[in-house]
mmCIF file of C-alpha atoms and ligand atoms in Angstrom:
data_model
loop_
_atom_site.group_PDB
_atom_site.id
_atom_site.type_symbol
_atom_site.label_atom_id
_atom_site.label_comp_id
_atom_site.label_asym_id
_atom_site.label_seq_id
_atom_site.Cartn_x
_atom_site.Cartn_y
_atom_site.Cartn_z
ATOM 1 C CA MET A 144 9.400 -3.060 -24.146
ATOM 2 C CA ILE A 145 10.316 -5.646 -26.214
ATOM 3 C CA ARG A 146 6.769 -7.160 -25.976
ATOM 4 C CA GLY A 147 5.415 -4.324 -26.702
ATOM 5 C CA ALA A 148 6.722 -3.329 -29.503
ATOM 6 C CA ARG A 149 4.566 -3.633 -31.926
ATOM 7 C CA ASP A 150 1.641 -1.388 -29.765
ATOM 8 C CA ILE A 151 5.125 1.190 -29.832
ATOM 9 C CA LYS A 152 5.571 0.939 -32.775
ATOM 10 C CA VAL A 153 1.703 1.818 -33.116
ATOM 11 C CA LEU A 154 1.287 4.449 -30.612
ATOM 12 C CA ASN A 155 4.051 5.740 -32.519
ATOM 13 C CA ALA A 156 6.075 6.305 -29.796
ATOM 14 C CA ASP A 157 9.900 5.048 -30.076
ATOM 15 C CA GLU A 158 10.866 7.934 -29.980
ATOM 16 C CA SER A 159 9.468 8.926 -26.487
ATOM 17 C CA ILE A 160 9.642 4.830 -25.454
ATOM 18 C CA LEU A 161 13.756 5.494 -26.432
ATOM 19 C CA ASP A 162 13.920 8.905 -24.288
ATOM 20 C CA LYS A 163 13.011 6.524 -21.284
ATOM 21 C CA ILE A 164 15.612 4.145 -21.780
ATOM 22 C CA SER A 165 18.192 6.379 -22.650
ATOM 23 C CA GLU A 166 17.391 8.120 -18.457
ATOM 24 C CA LYS A 167 16.851 4.414 -17.180
ATOM 25 C CA ILE A 168 20.229 3.927 -18.986
ATOM 26 C CA LYS A 169 21.874 7.183 -17.682
ATOM 27 C CA GLU A 170 20.806 6.154 -13.930
ATOM 28 C CA ILE A 171 22.286 3.078 -14.104
ATOM 29 C CA VAL A 172 26.062 4.716 -15.847
ATOM 30 C CA ASN A 173 26.105 7.026 -12.152
ATOM 31 C CA LYS A 174 25.151 4.649 -10.379
ATOM 32 C CA ASN A 175 27.678 2.621 -11.347
ATOM 33 C CA LEU A 176 30.072 6.329 -11.258
ATOM 34 C CA SER A 177 29.113 7.100 -8.246
ATOM 35 C CA TYR A 178 29.979 3.049 -7.452
ATOM 36 C CA LEU A 179 32.891 3.009 -8.635
ATOM 37 C CA ARG A 180 34.397 6.442 -7.259
ATOM 38 C CA LYS A 181 33.621 4.710 -3.617
ATOM 39 C CA PHE A 182 35.287 2.114 -4.683
ATOM 40 C CA ALA A 183 38.703 3.653 -5.766
ATOM 41 C CA GLY A 184 38.262 6.003 -3.216
ATOM 42 C CA LEU A 185 38.445 3.556 -0.791
ATOM 43 C CA GLN A 186 41.225 1.607 -2.479
ATOM 44 C CA MET A 187 43.390 4.295 -1.798
ATOM 45 C CA ALA A 188 42.367 5.014 0.915
ATOM 46 C CA ILE A 189 43.475 0.865 2.225
ATOM 47 C CA GLY A 190 46.631 1.468 -0.642
ATOM 48 C CA SER A 191 47.888 4.230 1.996
ATOM 49 C CA CYS A 192 47.253 2.155 4.838
ATOM 50 C CA ASN A 193 49.647 -0.426 3.539
ATOM 51 C CA ASP A 194 52.681 1.744 2.574
ATOM 52 C CA LEU A 195 52.820 3.996 5.886
ATOM 53 C CA ILE A 196 52.113 0.436 7.639
ATOM 54 C CA SER A 197 54.876 -1.105 5.970
ATOM 55 C CA PHE A 198 57.002 2.223 6.419
ATOM 56 C CA PHE A 199 56.623 2.479 10.146
ATOM 57 C CA TYR A 200 57.259 -1.142 10.126
ATOM 58 C CA ILE A 201 59.709 -0.983 8.217
ATOM 59 C CA VAL A 202 61.550 2.043 10.497
ATOM 60 C CA LEU A 203 61.020 0.010 14.112
ATOM 61 C CA SER A 204 62.875 -3.574 12.582
ATOM 62 C CA VAL A 205 65.265 -1.412 12.071
ATOM 63 C CA GLN A 206 65.325 -0.422 15.059
ATOM 64 C CA LEU A 207 64.731 -3.076 16.657
ATOM 65 C CA ARG A 208 67.642 -4.752 15.082
ATOM 66 C CA LEU A 209 70.370 -1.859 15.450
ATOM 67 C CA SER A 210 69.232 -2.232 19.480
ATOM 68 C CA SER A 211 69.678 -6.447 18.188
ATOM 69 C CA VAL A 212 66.456 -7.249 20.432
ATOM 70 C CA ILE A 213 65.394 -8.993 16.714
ATOM 71 C CA THR A 214 67.905 -11.133 14.595
ATOM 72 C CA THR A 215 68.027 -11.187 11.072
ATOM 73 C CA ALA A 216 66.568 -14.068 9.897
ATOM 74 C CA SER A 217 63.374 -12.731 12.473
ATOM 75 C CA PHE A 218 63.543 -9.283 10.844
ATOM 76 C CA VAL A 219 63.027 -11.051 6.981
ATOM 77 C CA THR A 220 60.318 -13.797 8.468
ATOM 78 C CA LEU A 221 58.517 -10.736 10.731
ATOM 79 C CA TYR A 222 59.031 -8.770 6.727
ATOM 80 C CA TYR A 223 57.215 -11.885 4.667
ATOM 81 C CA TYR A 224 54.102 -11.722 7.932
ATOM 82 C CA ARG A 225 54.046 -8.104 7.075
ATOM 83 C CA GLY A 226 52.806 -9.052 3.549
ATOM 84 C CA ARG A 227 50.687 -11.652 4.551
ATOM 85 C CA SER A 228 48.484 -9.430 6.763
ATOM 86 C CA HIS A 229 49.029 -7.325 3.298
ATOM 87 C CA GLY A 230 47.348 -9.332 0.702
ATOM 88 C CA LEU A 231 44.557 -9.503 4.014
ATOM 89 C CA LEU A 232 43.897 -5.947 3.574
ATOM 90 C CA ASN A 233 43.500 -6.899 0.437
ATOM 91 C CA ASP A 234 40.802 -9.412 1.358
ATOM 92 C CA ILE A 235 38.585 -7.590 2.939
ATOM 93 C CA ALA A 236 38.729 -4.247 0.570
ATOM 94 C CA SER A 237 37.016 -6.545 -2.326
ATOM 95 C CA LEU A 238 35.111 -8.488 0.005
ATOM 96 C CA LEU A 239 33.589 -5.060 0.595
ATOM 97 C CA SER A 240 33.209 -3.842 -2.882
ATOM 98 C CA TYR A 241 31.305 -7.562 -3.480
ATOM 99 C CA LEU A 242 29.582 -6.646 -1.135
ATOM 100 C CA LYS A 243 29.153 -3.474 -2.771
ATOM 101 C CA GLU A 244 28.235 -4.847 -6.111
ATOM 102 C CA PHE A 245 25.751 -7.728 -3.975
ATOM 103 C CA ARG A 246 23.799 -4.705 -2.779
ATOM 104 C CA LEU A 247 23.544 -3.292 -6.492
ATOM 105 C CA SER A 248 22.168 -5.945 -7.425
ATOM 106 C CA TYR A 249 19.633 -7.327 -4.701
ATOM 107 C CA GLU A 250 17.952 -3.362 -5.635
ATOM 108 C CA ARG A 251 17.211 -3.864 -9.084
ATOM 109 C CA VAL A 252 15.242 -8.072 -8.268
ATOM 110 C CA ASP A 253 13.755 -5.948 -6.074
ATOM 111 C CA GLU A 254 12.369 -2.916 -7.470
ATOM 112 C CA ILE A 255 10.403 -5.948 -9.941
ATOM 113 C CA ILE A 256 9.672 -8.602 -7.559
ATOM 114 C CA GLY A 257 9.357 -7.189 -4.328
ATOM 115 C CA ASN A 258 7.715 -4.444 -2.740
ATOM 116 C CA HIS A 259 5.434 -3.699 -6.155
ATOM 117 C CA PHE A 260 3.833 -7.432 -5.663
ATOM 118 C CA ASP A 261 1.715 -8.524 -2.656
ATOM 119 C CA LYS A 262 2.205 -11.377 -2.081
ATOM 120 C CA GLU A 263 -0.448 -13.688 -2.232
ATOM 121 C CA LYS A 264 -3.017 -14.936 0.689
ATOM 122 C CA PHE A 265 -4.991 -17.872 0.552
ATOM 123 C CA GLY A 266 -7.354 -19.146 3.066
ATOM 124 C CA ARG A 267 -8.172 -22.965 3.743
ATOM 125 C CA ILE A 268 -11.325 -23.883 2.548
ATOM 126 C CA LYS A 269 -11.633 -26.054 -0.734
ATOM 127 C CA VAL A 270 -14.262 -25.822 -3.130
ATOM 128 C CA ASP A 271 -13.860 -28.721 -5.682
ATOM 129 C CA THR A 272 -16.437 -26.954 -8.166
ATOM 130 C CA LEU A 273 -18.327 -23.254 -7.615
ATOM 131 C CA LYS A 274 -21.588 -23.363 -8.411
ATOM 132 C CA GLY A 275 -20.661 -19.214 -9.648
ATOM 133 C CA ASN A 276 -22.916 -17.628 -7.191
ATOM 134 C CA ILE A 277 -21.390 -14.116 -6.629
ATOM 135 C CA GLU A 278 -21.775 -11.383 -4.457
ATOM 136 C CA PHE A 279 -20.351 -8.507 -2.939
ATOM 137 C CA LYS A 280 -20.700 -6.979 -0.095
ATOM 138 C CA ASN A 281 -21.044 -2.742 0.647
ATOM 139 C CA VAL A 282 -16.849 -3.474 -1.137
ATOM 140 C CA SER A 283 -14.774 -0.227 -0.937
ATOM 141 C CA PHE A 284 -11.539 -0.195 -3.204
ATOM 142 C CA ALA A 285 -7.896 1.668 -3.778
ATOM 143 C CA TYR A 286 -4.876 0.684 -5.691
ATOM 144 C CA ASN A 287 -2.432 2.351 -4.135
ATOM 145 C CA LYS A 288 -3.630 4.892 -0.416
ATOM 146 C CA ASN A 289 -4.726 8.572 -1.801
ATOM 147 C CA THR A 290 -7.158 7.704 -4.229
ATOM 148 C CA LYS A 291 -10.288 5.154 -4.622
ATOM 149 C CA VAL A 292 -11.613 3.437 -7.359
ATOM 150 C CA LEU A 293 -14.919 1.389 -5.785
ATOM 151 C CA GLU A 294 -16.355 2.634 -3.086
ATOM 152 C CA ASP A 295 -19.108 0.490 -0.850
ATOM 153 C CA ILE A 296 -20.267 -1.386 -4.211
ATOM 154 C CA SER A 297 -23.068 -4.072 -3.244
ATOM 155 C CA PHE A 298 -24.694 -6.684 -5.765
ATOM 156 C CA LYS A 299 -25.227 -9.998 -6.551
ATOM 157 C CA ILE A 300 -25.232 -12.293 -9.517
ATOM 158 C CA LYS A 301 -26.850 -15.389 -9.560
ATOM 159 C CA ALA A 302 -24.945 -18.938 -11.186
ATOM 160 C CA ASN A 303 -25.106 -19.279 -14.489
ATOM 161 C CA GLN A 304 -26.980 -15.651 -15.657
ATOM 162 C CA LYS A 305 -24.972 -12.971 -18.154
ATOM 163 C CA VAL A 306 -24.517 -10.125 -16.924
ATOM 164 C CA ALA A 307 -22.644 -6.791 -17.687
ATOM 165 C CA PHE A 308 -20.593 -4.046 -16.266
ATOM 166 C CA VAL A 309 -20.875 -0.770 -17.945
ATOM 167 C CA GLY A 310 -20.344 2.828 -17.610
ATOM 168 C CA LYS A 311 -17.588 5.040 -18.544
ATOM 169 C CA SER A 312 -13.731 4.221 -19.663
ATOM 170 C CA GLY A 313 -12.311 5.047 -15.645
ATOM 171 C CA SER A 314 -14.812 4.418 -13.817
ATOM 172 C CA GLY A 315 -13.805 0.707 -12.420
ATOM 173 C CA LYS A 316 -15.252 -2.240 -14.224
ATOM 174 C CA SER A 317 -11.680 -3.819 -15.121
ATOM 175 C CA THR A 318 -11.412 -3.631 -10.752
ATOM 176 C CA ILE A 319 -13.905 -5.802 -10.607
ATOM 177 C CA LEU A 320 -13.293 -8.076 -12.843
ATOM 178 C CA SER A 321 -9.602 -8.251 -11.084
ATOM 179 C CA LEU A 322 -11.616 -9.170 -7.868
ATOM 180 C CA ILE A 323 -13.395 -11.309 -8.344
ATOM 181 C CA SER A 324 -10.256 -13.452 -9.181
ATOM 182 C CA LYS A 325 -8.541 -12.597 -6.044
ATOM 183 C CA LEU A 326 -6.138 -10.667 -8.283
ATOM 184 C CA TYR A 327 -6.047 -8.143 -4.879
ATOM 185 C CA LYS A 328 -7.114 -8.167 -1.548
ATOM 186 C CA VAL A 329 -10.050 -5.543 -0.737
ATOM 187 C CA ASN A 330 -9.863 -2.436 1.987
ATOM 188 C CA ASP A 331 -12.927 -2.736 3.019
ATOM 189 C CA GLY A 332 -16.794 -4.764 2.308
ATOM 190 C CA ASP A 333 -16.570 -8.580 1.587
ATOM 191 C CA ILE A 334 -16.407 -10.389 -1.095
ATOM 192 C CA LEU A 335 -18.916 -13.806 -1.694
ATOM 193 C CA LEU A 336 -18.275 -16.972 -4.113
ATOM 194 C CA ASP A 337 -20.974 -19.749 -3.579
ATOM 195 C CA GLY A 338 -22.056 -18.269 -0.576
ATOM 196 C CA TYR A 339 -18.062 -18.535 1.148
ATOM 197 C CA ASN A 340 -15.996 -15.701 2.001
ATOM 198 C CA ILE A 341 -12.929 -15.344 -0.930
ATOM 199 C CA ASN A 342 -10.484 -14.743 1.207
ATOM 200 C CA ASP A 343 -11.554 -17.862 3.576
ATOM 201 C CA LEU A 344 -11.446 -19.828 -0.376
ATOM 202 C CA THR A 345 -7.911 -21.337 -1.404
ATOM 203 C CA LYS A 346 -6.349 -20.503 -4.351
ATOM 204 C CA ASN A 347 -7.196 -23.340 -6.849
ATOM 205 C CA SER A 348 -10.734 -23.334 -5.781
ATOM 206 C CA ILE A 349 -11.162 -20.049 -7.326
ATOM 207 C CA ARG A 350 -8.624 -19.924 -9.732
ATOM 208 C CA ASN A 351 -9.388 -23.677 -11.911
ATOM 209 C CA ASN A 352 -13.572 -22.230 -11.010
ATOM 210 C CA MET A 353 -13.169 -18.979 -13.073
ATOM 211 C CA SER A 354 -11.298 -17.757 -16.336
ATOM 212 C CA LEU A 355 -10.358 -14.341 -16.938
ATOM 213 C CA ILE A 356 -9.965 -12.773 -20.862
ATOM 214 C CA THR A 357 -9.427 -9.581 -20.443
ATOM 215 C CA GLN A 358 -8.485 -7.072 -23.277
ATOM 216 C CA ASN A 359 -5.082 -8.620 -24.729
ATOM 217 C CA PRO A 360 -4.977 -11.813 -23.518
ATOM 218 C CA TYR A 361 -1.310 -13.464 -23.854
ATOM 219 C CA ILE A 362 -1.024 -16.005 -26.200
ATOM 220 C CA PHE A 363 1.910 -18.622 -25.623
ATOM 221 C CA ASN A 364 4.245 -18.808 -28.559
ATOM 222 C CA PHE A 365 3.585 -22.297 -29.011
ATOM 223 C CA SER A 366 1.415 -23.674 -31.857
ATOM 224 C CA ILE A 367 -2.304 -23.399 -31.245
ATOM 225 C CA LYS A 368 -2.888 -26.926 -30.093
ATOM 226 C CA ASP A 369 -0.018 -26.307 -27.262
ATOM 227 C CA ASN A 370 -1.927 -23.736 -26.302
ATOM 228 C CA PHE A 371 -4.884 -26.054 -25.749
ATOM 229 C CA LEU A 372 -2.145 -28.279 -24.086
ATOM 230 C CA ALA A 373 0.093 -26.601 -21.925
ATOM 231 C CA VAL A 374 -3.785 -25.638 -19.661
ATOM 232 C CA LYS A 375 -5.236 -29.207 -20.393
ATOM 233 C CA LYS A 376 -2.240 -31.595 -20.851
ATOM 234 C CA ASP A 377 -4.624 -34.131 -22.009
ATOM 235 C CA ALA A 378 -7.035 -32.544 -24.359
ATOM 236 C CA THR A 379 -7.629 -34.059 -27.191
ATOM 237 C CA LEU A 380 -7.939 -32.895 -30.775
ATOM 238 C CA ASP A 381 -11.656 -33.571 -31.036
ATOM 239 C CA GLU A 382 -11.915 -31.281 -28.065
ATOM 240 C CA ILE A 383 -9.886 -28.844 -27.837
ATOM 241 C CA ARG A 384 -12.096 -28.125 -32.241
ATOM 242 C CA GLU A 385 -14.984 -28.650 -29.856
ATOM 243 C CA VAL A 386 -14.038 -25.509 -27.820
ATOM 244 C CA CYS A 387 -12.588 -23.420 -31.124
ATOM 245 C CA LYS A 388 -16.199 -24.262 -32.798
ATOM 246 C CA LEU A 389 -18.112 -23.071 -29.545
ATOM 247 C CA ALA A 390 -15.179 -19.638 -29.937
ATOM 248 C CA LYS A 391 -16.135 -19.252 -32.956
ATOM 249 C CA ILE A 392 -12.635 -19.664 -34.072
ATOM 250 C CA ASP A 393 -12.561 -23.189 -35.865
ATOM 251 C CA ASP A 394 -12.914 -21.844 -39.442
ATOM 252 C CA TYR A 395 -10.374 -19.712 -39.612
ATOM 253 C CA ILE A 396 -7.689 -22.176 -38.005
ATOM 254 C CA MET A 397 -8.412 -25.298 -40.956
ATOM 255 C CA SER A 398 -8.267 -22.649 -43.454
ATOM 256 C CA LEU A 399 -4.704 -22.324 -42.495
ATOM 257 C CA PRO A 400 -2.070 -24.153 -43.634
ATOM 258 C CA GLU A 401 -0.979 -26.101 -41.249
ATOM 259 C CA GLN A 402 -4.374 -25.647 -39.156
ATOM 260 C CA TYR A 403 -4.062 -26.391 -35.171
ATOM 261 C CA ASP A 404 0.096 -27.008 -35.896
ATOM 262 C CA THR A 405 -0.183 -23.659 -37.031
ATOM 263 C CA LYS A 406 2.654 -21.908 -34.851
ATOM 264 C CA LEU A 407 1.628 -19.129 -32.816
ATOM 265 C CA GLY A 408 4.352 -16.392 -32.850
ATOM 266 C CA GLU A 409 5.124 -14.433 -29.823
ATOM 267 C CA ASN A 410 2.359 -13.292 -28.144
ATOM 268 C CA GLY A 411 -0.427 -14.576 -30.750
ATOM 269 C CA VAL A 412 1.624 -11.946 -32.588
ATOM 270 C CA ILE A 413 -0.335 -14.128 -36.695
ATOM 271 C CA PHE A 414 -3.305 -13.422 -34.596
ATOM 272 C CA SER A 415 -5.638 -9.862 -35.112
ATOM 273 C CA GLY A 416 -7.095 -8.832 -31.613
ATOM 274 C CA GLY A 417 -10.781 -10.685 -31.869
ATOM 275 C CA GLN A 418 -9.269 -12.960 -33.061
ATOM 276 C CA ARG A 419 -6.777 -13.761 -29.717
ATOM 277 C CA GLN A 420 -9.926 -13.099 -27.738
ATOM 278 C CA ARG A 421 -11.663 -16.152 -28.867
ATOM 279 C CA LEU A 422 -8.651 -18.403 -28.737
ATOM 280 C CA ALA A 423 -8.464 -17.080 -25.140
ATOM 281 C CA ILE A 424 -11.748 -18.013 -25.096
ATOM 282 C CA ALA A 425 -12.235 -21.502 -26.171
ATOM 283 C CA ARG A 426 -8.656 -22.117 -23.578
ATOM 284 C CA ALA A 427 -11.462 -20.933 -21.322
ATOM 285 C CA LEU A 428 -13.845 -23.492 -22.440
ATOM 286 C CA LEU A 429 -11.872 -26.169 -22.084
ATOM 287 C CA LEU A 430 -11.350 -25.490 -18.952
ATOM 288 C CA LYS A 431 -14.666 -25.216 -18.289
ATOM 289 C CA THR A 432 -14.545 -22.909 -14.865
ATOM 290 C CA GLU A 433 -18.301 -22.191 -14.107
ATOM 291 C CA ILE A 434 -17.254 -18.864 -14.064
ATOM 292 C CA ILE A 435 -15.932 -16.320 -17.375
ATOM 293 C CA LEU A 436 -14.724 -12.451 -16.887
ATOM 294 C CA PHE A 437 -14.367 -11.356 -20.303
ATOM 295 C CA ASP A 438 -13.248 -7.915 -20.393
ATOM 296 C CA GLU A 439 -14.580 -6.274 -24.612
ATOM 297 C CA ALA A 440 -11.526 -5.462 -25.732
ATOM 298 C CA THR A 441 -12.131 -1.290 -25.974
ATOM 299 C CA SER A 442 -9.979 -1.626 -29.651
ATOM 300 C CA ALA A 443 -12.562 -0.683 -32.071
ATOM 301 C CA LEU A 444 -13.050 -4.605 -33.230
ATOM 302 C CA ASP A 445 -14.486 -4.505 -37.093
ATOM 303 C CA ASN A 446 -17.935 -5.620 -36.558
ATOM 304 C CA GLU A 447 -18.002 -9.287 -37.997
ATOM 305 C CA THR A 448 -15.488 -10.098 -35.878
ATOM 306 C CA GLN A 449 -17.307 -8.180 -33.246
ATOM 307 C CA GLN A 450 -20.590 -10.262 -34.236
ATOM 308 C CA GLU A 451 -18.892 -13.424 -34.107
ATOM 309 C CA ILE A 452 -17.696 -12.581 -30.325
ATOM 310 C CA THR A 453 -20.596 -11.681 -29.375
ATOM 311 C CA GLN A 454 -21.925 -14.745 -30.475
ATOM 312 C CA ALA A 455 -19.346 -16.989 -29.010
ATOM 313 C CA ILE A 456 -19.867 -15.725 -25.590
ATOM 314 C CA ASN A 457 -24.069 -16.633 -26.667
ATOM 315 C CA ASN A 458 -23.768 -19.744 -27.112
ATOM 316 C CA LEU A 459 -22.466 -19.768 -23.688
ATOM 317 C CA GLN A 460 -24.892 -18.453 -22.317
ATOM 318 C CA GLY A 461 -26.928 -20.119 -19.044
ATOM 319 C CA LYS A 462 -24.472 -22.870 -19.324
ATOM 320 C CA TYR A 463 -21.572 -20.294 -17.562
ATOM 321 C CA THR A 464 -21.531 -17.361 -15.161
ATOM 322 C CA ILE A 465 -21.019 -15.356 -17.552
ATOM 323 C CA VAL A 466 -19.673 -11.413 -16.029
ATOM 324 C CA ILE A 467 -19.186 -8.807 -18.798
ATOM 325 C CA VAL A 468 -16.964 -5.091 -18.872
ATOM 326 C CA ALA A 469 -19.411 -4.182 -22.060
ATOM 327 C CA HIS A 470 -17.331 -0.857 -23.710
ATOM 328 C CA ARG A 471 -19.540 -1.424 -26.384
ATOM 329 C CA LEU A 472 -23.647 -2.216 -24.886
ATOM 330 C CA SER A 473 -25.501 -2.980 -28.191
ATOM 331 C CA THR A 474 -23.595 -6.826 -27.339
ATOM 332 C CA ILE A 475 -25.132 -6.875 -23.906
ATOM 333 C CA ILE A 476 -28.555 -6.186 -24.628
ATOM 334 C CA ASP A 477 -29.765 -9.214 -23.508
ATOM 335 C CA CYS A 478 -28.014 -9.978 -20.390
ATOM 336 C CA ASP A 479 -30.287 -11.171 -17.027
ATOM 337 C CA LYS A 480 -28.828 -8.627 -15.330
ATOM 338 C CA ILE A 481 -26.464 -4.857 -16.154
ATOM 339 C CA PHE A 482 -25.146 -2.908 -13.648
ATOM 340 C CA VAL A 483 -24.418 0.641 -14.285
ATOM 341 C CA VAL A 484 -20.979 1.770 -12.582
ATOM 342 C CA ASP A 485 -19.881 5.473 -12.664
ATOM 343 C CA ASP A 486 -17.212 7.403 -10.550
ATOM 344 C CA GLY A 487 -16.522 3.846 -8.356
ATOM 345 C CA LYS A 488 -20.576 3.301 -7.360
ATOM 346 C CA ILE A 489 -22.507 1.488 -8.528
ATOM 347 C CA ILE A 490 -25.664 4.394 -9.732
ATOM 348 C CA ALA A 491 -28.243 1.474 -11.382
ATOM 349 C CA GLU A 492 -29.187 -1.842 -11.951
ATOM 350 C CA GLY A 493 -31.665 -3.954 -14.371
ATOM 351 C CA THR A 494 -32.558 -5.201 -17.700
ATOM 352 C CA HIS A 495 -31.131 -3.309 -20.409
ATOM 353 C CA LYS A 496 -35.718 -2.206 -21.261
ATOM 354 C CA GLU A 497 -35.756 -1.119 -17.811
ATOM 355 C CA LEU A 498 -32.749 0.913 -17.418
ATOM 356 C CA ILE A 499 -33.456 2.521 -20.530
ATOM 357 C CA LYS A 500 -37.237 3.592 -18.529
ATOM 358 C CA LYS A 501 -35.770 4.350 -15.738
ATOM 359 C CA ASN A 502 -32.145 5.581 -16.108
ATOM 360 C CA LYS A 503 -30.768 8.899 -17.648
ATOM 361 C CA PHE A 504 -27.257 8.034 -17.238
ATOM 362 C CA TYR A 505 -27.279 4.584 -18.919
ATOM 363 C CA LYS A 506 -29.759 5.585 -21.877
ATOM 364 C CA ASP A 507 -27.733 8.446 -22.740
ATOM 365 C CA LEU A 508 -24.593 6.026 -23.080
ATOM 366 C CA TYR A 509 -26.577 3.779 -25.295
ATOM 367 C CA MET A 510 -28.033 7.169 -27.454
ATOM 368 C CA GLN A 511 -24.096 7.906 -28.059
ATOM 369 C CA GLU A 512 -23.637 5.073 -29.435
ATOM 370 C CA LEU A 513 -26.537 4.722 -32.031
HETATM 371 P P1 ADP B 334 -12.738 0.630 -16.356
HETATM 372 O O1 ADP B 334 -12.058 -0.464 -16.828
HETATM 373 O O2 ADP B 334 -14.303 0.618 -16.309
HETATM 374 O O3 ADP B 334 -11.773 1.389 -17.535
HETATM 375 P P2 ADP B 334 -10.112 0.564 -14.238
HETATM 376 O O4 ADP B 334 -10.708 -0.512 -13.418
HETATM 377 O O5 ADP B 334 -9.589 0.261 -15.270
HETATM 378 O O6 ADP B 334 -12.280 0.784 -15.275
HETATM 379 O O7 ADP B 334 -9.758 1.293 -14.177
HETATM 380 C C1 ADP B 334 -10.827 2.385 -13.092
HETATM 381 C C2 ADP B 334 -9.232 3.654 -12.484
HETATM 382 O O8 ADP B 334 -8.540 2.764 -11.361
HETATM 383 C C3 ADP B 334 -8.909 4.563 -13.025
HETATM 384 O O9 ADP B 334 -8.524 5.820 -12.734
HETATM 385 C C4 ADP B 334 -7.799 3.368 -13.495
HETATM 386 O O10 ADP B 334 -6.766 4.479 -13.633
HETATM 387 C C5 ADP B 334 -7.299 2.726 -12.033
HETATM 388 N N1 ADP B 334 -6.445 1.439 -12.220
HETATM 389 C C6 ADP B 334 -6.526 0.740 -13.053
HETATM 390 N N2 ADP B 334 -5.473 -0.082 -13.417
HETATM 391 C C7 ADP B 334 -4.969 -0.086 -12.004
HETATM 392 C C8 ADP B 334 -3.650 -0.030 -11.947
HETATM 393 N N3 ADP B 334 -2.923 -1.819 -11.915
HETATM 394 N N4 ADP B 334 -2.591 0.221 -11.049
HETATM 395 C C9 ADP B 334 -2.997 1.512 -9.839
HETATM 396 N N5 ADP B 334 -4.299 2.096 -10.728
HETATM 397 C C10 ADP B 334 -5.395 1.832 -11.907
#
């Protein structure tokens, strides 16, 4: 919630978010109350048991003493031991309460890290440098069992091509990028990278060879330079400036009073959305990953920023495999191949010129923008 505070403000969603938080707090308070009620009940039961045992103990001891079975000294000693056993019962009650508290905490931790993330599984084949060929073979995928997001998708992207996925919002384009970077496992079909099944490759073979630039990239709360050093420890300032020039962000950084030593704040708040994306592009370039996956921001960037991002991407054309999820068709006209996605299926593919001629759906999408 704290991280999203800016979005919450912009969306004017303070009230609904506060309602949500209140609901959560109520839930926690109720859980705690029911636990305290149970614990109080348990303590009362144990206390009553203790009193009852004490009562019977005294009656029995007096009886035994009167009939001279035990001496007064034994009576006192036994009474002392009764106190010890009383203490033991109390200890057991506390232990039970600790166990209950532990279970509550465990449930909360498990809610966050337990069932919601599938444990990632990787293969054993190690490939240091992928060329950048990507193939989907009859891939189907669903985030949850009931709703299929992608259905029987097949396509090929050759190394160093620049391709784009276009289609209406919610058609499954960003999901394709998540699957290429193996954030999820497909339900059916295969994804091949340079001919290797993605499930057979080691984590480093996949992740060290691709960068995913999301719509709202996360920027570390460090200086600009340290943001780069965080991904490549031994990068020199010259190297960093070179990639920033390619990503069209160097001029802006040099205009800041502290230049590359400027502190960026929590999630790069001092940068605009477009600048954050360009910084993320530069970060990807520094890593020199063969495959660059780029999820174009849906938010309306101003024309100039948009053009600069397009230019930054164009600077890379031919040297990297670039896969773009495009929300504006004007930025991807020169792609080697464009895939048209609708409702989780690829309904057409070709260059911009070919698609304008042969595909009405694409033509309509393009015309909507003009
Ligand atoms: P696009 O990029 O074309 O706008 P997405 O791939 O983001 O579409 O989303 C496709 C569908 O999958 C949408 O219906 C969306 O609500 C759903 N979806 C996306 N991400 C998730 C997720 N993490 N969990 C569950 N459903 C998701």
